[in-house]
PDB file of C-alpha atoms and ligand atoms in Angstrom:
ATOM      1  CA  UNK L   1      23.622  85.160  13.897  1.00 97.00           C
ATOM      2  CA  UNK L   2      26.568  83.480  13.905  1.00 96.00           C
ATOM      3  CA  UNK L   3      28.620  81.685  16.379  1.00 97.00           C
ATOM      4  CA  UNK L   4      31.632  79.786  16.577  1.00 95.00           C
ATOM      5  CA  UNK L   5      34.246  78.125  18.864  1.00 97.00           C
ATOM      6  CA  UNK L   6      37.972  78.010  17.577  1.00 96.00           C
ATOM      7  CA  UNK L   7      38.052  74.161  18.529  1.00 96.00           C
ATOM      8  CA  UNK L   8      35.497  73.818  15.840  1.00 93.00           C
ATOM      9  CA  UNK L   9      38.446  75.102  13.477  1.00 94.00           C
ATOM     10  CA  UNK L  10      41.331  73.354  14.757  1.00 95.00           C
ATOM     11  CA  UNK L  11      41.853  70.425  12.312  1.00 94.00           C
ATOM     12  CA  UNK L  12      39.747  71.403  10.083  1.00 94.00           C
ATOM     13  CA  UNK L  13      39.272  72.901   6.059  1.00 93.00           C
ATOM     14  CA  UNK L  14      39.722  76.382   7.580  1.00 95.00           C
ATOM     15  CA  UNK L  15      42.913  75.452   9.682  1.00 95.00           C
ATOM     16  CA  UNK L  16      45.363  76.960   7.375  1.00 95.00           C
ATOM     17  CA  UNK L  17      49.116  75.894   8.544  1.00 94.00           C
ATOM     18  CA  UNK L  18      52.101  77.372   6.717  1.00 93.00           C
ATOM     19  CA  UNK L  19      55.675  77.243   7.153  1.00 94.00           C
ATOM     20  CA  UNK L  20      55.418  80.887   8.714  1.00 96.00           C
ATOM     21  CA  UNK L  21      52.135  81.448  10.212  1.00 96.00           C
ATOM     22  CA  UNK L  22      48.745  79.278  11.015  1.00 96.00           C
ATOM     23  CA  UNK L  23      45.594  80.787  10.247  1.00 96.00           C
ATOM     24  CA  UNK L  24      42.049  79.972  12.001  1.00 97.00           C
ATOM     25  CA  UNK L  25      39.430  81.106   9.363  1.00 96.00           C
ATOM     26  CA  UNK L  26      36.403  81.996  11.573  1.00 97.00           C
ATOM     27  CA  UNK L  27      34.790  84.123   9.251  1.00 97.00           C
ATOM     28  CA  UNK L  28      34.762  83.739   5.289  1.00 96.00           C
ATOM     29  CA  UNK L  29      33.173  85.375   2.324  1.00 95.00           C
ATOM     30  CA  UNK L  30      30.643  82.740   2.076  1.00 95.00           C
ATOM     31  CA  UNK L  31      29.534  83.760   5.987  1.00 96.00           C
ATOM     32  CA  UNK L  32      28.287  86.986   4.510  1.00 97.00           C
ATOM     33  CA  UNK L  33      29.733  89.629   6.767  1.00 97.00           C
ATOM     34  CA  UNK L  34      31.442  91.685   4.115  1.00 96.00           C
ATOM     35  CA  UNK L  35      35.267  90.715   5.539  1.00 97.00           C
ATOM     36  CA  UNK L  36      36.885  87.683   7.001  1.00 97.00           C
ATOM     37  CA  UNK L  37      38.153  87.653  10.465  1.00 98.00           C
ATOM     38  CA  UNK L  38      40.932  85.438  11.224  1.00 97.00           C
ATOM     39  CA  UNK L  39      42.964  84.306  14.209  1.00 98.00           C
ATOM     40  CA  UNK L  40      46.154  83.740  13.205  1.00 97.00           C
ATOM     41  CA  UNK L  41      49.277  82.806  14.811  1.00 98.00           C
ATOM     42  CA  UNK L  42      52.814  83.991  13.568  1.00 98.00           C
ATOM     43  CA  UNK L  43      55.611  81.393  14.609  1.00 98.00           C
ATOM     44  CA  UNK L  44      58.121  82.820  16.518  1.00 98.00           C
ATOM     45  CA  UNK L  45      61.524  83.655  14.841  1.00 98.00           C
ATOM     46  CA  UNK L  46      60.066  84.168  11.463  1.00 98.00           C
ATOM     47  CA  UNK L  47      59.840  86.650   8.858  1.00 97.00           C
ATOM     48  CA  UNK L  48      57.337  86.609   6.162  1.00 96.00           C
ATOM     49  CA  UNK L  49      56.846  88.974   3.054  1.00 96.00           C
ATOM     50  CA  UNK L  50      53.518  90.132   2.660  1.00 95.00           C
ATOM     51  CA  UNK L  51      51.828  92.307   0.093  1.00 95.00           C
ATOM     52  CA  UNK L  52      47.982  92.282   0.170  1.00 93.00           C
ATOM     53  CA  UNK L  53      47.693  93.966  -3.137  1.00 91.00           C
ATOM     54  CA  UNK L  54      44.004  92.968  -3.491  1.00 91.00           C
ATOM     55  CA  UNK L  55      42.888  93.280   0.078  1.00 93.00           C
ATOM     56  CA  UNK L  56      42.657  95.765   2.980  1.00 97.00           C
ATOM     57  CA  UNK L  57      43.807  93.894   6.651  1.00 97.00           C
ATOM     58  CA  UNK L  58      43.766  95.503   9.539  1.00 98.00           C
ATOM     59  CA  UNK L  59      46.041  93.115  12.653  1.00 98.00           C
ATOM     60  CA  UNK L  60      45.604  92.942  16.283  1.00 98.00           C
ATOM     61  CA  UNK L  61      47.817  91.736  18.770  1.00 98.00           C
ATOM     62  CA  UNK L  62      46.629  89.968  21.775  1.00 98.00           C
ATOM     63  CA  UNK L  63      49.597  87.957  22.707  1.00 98.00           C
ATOM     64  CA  UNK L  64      53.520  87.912  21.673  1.00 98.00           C
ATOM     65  CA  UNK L  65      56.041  90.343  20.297  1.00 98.00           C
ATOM     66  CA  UNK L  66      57.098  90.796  16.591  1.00 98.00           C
ATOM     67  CA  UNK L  67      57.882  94.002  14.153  1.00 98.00           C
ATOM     68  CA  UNK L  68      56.544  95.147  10.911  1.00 98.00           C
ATOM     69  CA  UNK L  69      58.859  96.795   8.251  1.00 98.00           C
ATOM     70  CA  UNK L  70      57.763  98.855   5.171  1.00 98.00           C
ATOM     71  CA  UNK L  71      59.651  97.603   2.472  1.00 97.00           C
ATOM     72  CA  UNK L  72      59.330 101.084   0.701  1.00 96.00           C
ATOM     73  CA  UNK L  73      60.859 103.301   3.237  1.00 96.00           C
ATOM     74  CA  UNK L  74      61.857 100.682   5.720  1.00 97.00           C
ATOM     75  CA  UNK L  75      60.091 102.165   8.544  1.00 98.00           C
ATOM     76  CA  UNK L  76      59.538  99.418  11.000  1.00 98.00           C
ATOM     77  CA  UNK L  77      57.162  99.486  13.766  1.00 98.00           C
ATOM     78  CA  UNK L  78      56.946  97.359  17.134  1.00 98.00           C
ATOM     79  CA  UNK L  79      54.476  94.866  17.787  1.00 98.00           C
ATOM     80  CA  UNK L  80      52.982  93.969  21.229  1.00 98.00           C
ATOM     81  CA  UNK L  81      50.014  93.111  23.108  1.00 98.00           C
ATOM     82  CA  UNK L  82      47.442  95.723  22.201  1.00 98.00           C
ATOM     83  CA  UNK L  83      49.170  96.777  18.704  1.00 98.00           C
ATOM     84  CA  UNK L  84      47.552  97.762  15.644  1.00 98.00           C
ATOM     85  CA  UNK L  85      47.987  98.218  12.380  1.00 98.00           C
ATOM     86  CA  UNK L  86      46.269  98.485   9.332  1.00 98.00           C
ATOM     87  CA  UNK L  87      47.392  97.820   5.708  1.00 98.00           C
ATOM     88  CA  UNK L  88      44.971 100.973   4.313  1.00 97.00           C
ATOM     89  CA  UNK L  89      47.627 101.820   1.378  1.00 96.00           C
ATOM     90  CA  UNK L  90      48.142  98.078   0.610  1.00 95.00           C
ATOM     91  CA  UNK L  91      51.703  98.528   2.509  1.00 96.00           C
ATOM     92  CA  UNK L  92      54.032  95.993   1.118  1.00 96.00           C
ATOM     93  CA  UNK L  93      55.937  94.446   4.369  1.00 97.00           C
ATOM     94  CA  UNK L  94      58.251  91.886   6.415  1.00 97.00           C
ATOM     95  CA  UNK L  95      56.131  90.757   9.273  1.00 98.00           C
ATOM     96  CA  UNK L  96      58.883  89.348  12.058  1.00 98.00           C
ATOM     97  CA  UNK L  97      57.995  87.399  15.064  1.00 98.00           C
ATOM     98  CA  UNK L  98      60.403  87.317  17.959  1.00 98.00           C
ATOM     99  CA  UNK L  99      57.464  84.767  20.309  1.00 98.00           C
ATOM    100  CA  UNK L 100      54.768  83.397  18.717  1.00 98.00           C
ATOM    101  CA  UNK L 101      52.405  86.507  17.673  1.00 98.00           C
ATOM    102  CA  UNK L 102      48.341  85.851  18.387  1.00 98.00           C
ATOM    103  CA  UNK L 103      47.274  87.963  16.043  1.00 98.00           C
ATOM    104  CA  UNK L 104      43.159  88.891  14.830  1.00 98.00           C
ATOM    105  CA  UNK L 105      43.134  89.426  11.209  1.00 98.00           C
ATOM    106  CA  UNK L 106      40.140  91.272   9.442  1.00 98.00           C
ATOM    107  CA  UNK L 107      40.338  90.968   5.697  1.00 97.00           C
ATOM    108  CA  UNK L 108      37.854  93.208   3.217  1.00 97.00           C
ATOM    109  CA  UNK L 109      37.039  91.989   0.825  1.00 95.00           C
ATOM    110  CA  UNK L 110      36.855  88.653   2.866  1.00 95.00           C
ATOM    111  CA  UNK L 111      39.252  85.645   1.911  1.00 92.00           C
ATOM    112  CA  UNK L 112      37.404  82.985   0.855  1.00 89.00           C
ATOM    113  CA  UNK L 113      39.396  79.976   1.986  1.00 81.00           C
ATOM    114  CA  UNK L 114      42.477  78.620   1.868  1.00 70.00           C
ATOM    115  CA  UNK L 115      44.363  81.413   0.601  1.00 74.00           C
ATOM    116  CA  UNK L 116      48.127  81.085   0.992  1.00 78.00           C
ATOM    117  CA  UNK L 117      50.865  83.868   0.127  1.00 78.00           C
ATOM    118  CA  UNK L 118      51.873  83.937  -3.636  1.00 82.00           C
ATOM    119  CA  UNK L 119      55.252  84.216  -4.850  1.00 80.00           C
ATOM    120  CA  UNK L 120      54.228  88.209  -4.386  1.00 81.00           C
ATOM    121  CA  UNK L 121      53.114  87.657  -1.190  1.00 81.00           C
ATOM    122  CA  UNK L 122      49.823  88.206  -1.154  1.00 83.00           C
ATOM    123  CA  UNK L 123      46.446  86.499  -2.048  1.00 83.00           C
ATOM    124  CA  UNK L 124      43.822  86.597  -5.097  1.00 81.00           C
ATOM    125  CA  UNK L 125      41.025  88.517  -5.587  1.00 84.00           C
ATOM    126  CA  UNK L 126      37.478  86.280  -5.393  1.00 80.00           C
ATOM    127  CA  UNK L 127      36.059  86.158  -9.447  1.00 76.00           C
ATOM    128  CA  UNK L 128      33.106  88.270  -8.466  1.00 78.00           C
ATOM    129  CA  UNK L 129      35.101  91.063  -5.844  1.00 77.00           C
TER     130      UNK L 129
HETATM  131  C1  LIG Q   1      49.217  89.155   9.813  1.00 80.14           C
HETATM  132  C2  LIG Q   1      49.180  88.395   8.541  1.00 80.14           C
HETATM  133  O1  LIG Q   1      48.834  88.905   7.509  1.00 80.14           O
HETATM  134  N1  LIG Q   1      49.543  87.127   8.623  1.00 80.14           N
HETATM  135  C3  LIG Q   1      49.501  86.243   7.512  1.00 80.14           C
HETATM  136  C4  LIG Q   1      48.289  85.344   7.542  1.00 80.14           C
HETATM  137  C5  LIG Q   1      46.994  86.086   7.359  1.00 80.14           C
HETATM  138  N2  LIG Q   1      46.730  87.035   8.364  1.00 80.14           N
HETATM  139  C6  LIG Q   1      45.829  85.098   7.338  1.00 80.14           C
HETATM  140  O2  LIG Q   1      45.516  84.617   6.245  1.00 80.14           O
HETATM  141  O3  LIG Q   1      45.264  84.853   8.399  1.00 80.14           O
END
């Protein structure tokens, strides 16, 4: 079993700060649970292009407003306290914070650090996934 407290993240190797978003790691590849599971926080007033083109993520909201636009059709979806959504078709997408956006991130196959977005937006596959 596994436990954790996020002030044993803060400040630490799996404290991933960005210009956009910060990114509490809480569960990696190396913990063995098949996906990562991240709490990540979206600064308010930003939008950030994402395209997970090696990973499935599913997002929940627990505190904070935002949107999400599909860049191929431009459908664009509110996001609030108690929103979903999940990236099953590797959605390419602006992610736009209006407040800061608390945000639980589930990534399979699981990230295995300290990923950041690419030029693509999105992050590497692991040599062995
Ligand atoms: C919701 C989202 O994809 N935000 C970008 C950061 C990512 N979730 C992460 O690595 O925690």
């Amino acid at each position: 079993m596994i436990v954790k407290q996020l002030d044993d993240i803060i400040g630490t190797e799996n404290d991933v700060d960005t210009e956009n978003w910060q990114s509490y790691r809480l569960l990696l590849k190396k913990d063995g649970m098949g996906f990562s599971f991240h709490h990540t926080i979206i600064r308010a007033g930003t939008e950030t292009l994402i395209w997970y083109k090696n990973h499935l993520e599913a997002v929940y909201c627990i505190q904070g407003e935002g949107e999400i636009e599909l860049t191929a059709d431009g459908k664009t979806y509110p996001i609030k306290k108690g929103t979903m959504y999940a990236l099953s078709g590797n959605e390419r997408h602006f992610l736009r914070a209006k407040s800061d956006m608390h945000m639980v991130c589930v990534f399979n196959p699981p990230v295995t650090g300290r990923e950041v977005h690419d030029e693509d937006g999105s992050y590497p596959l692991a040599a062995d996934d």
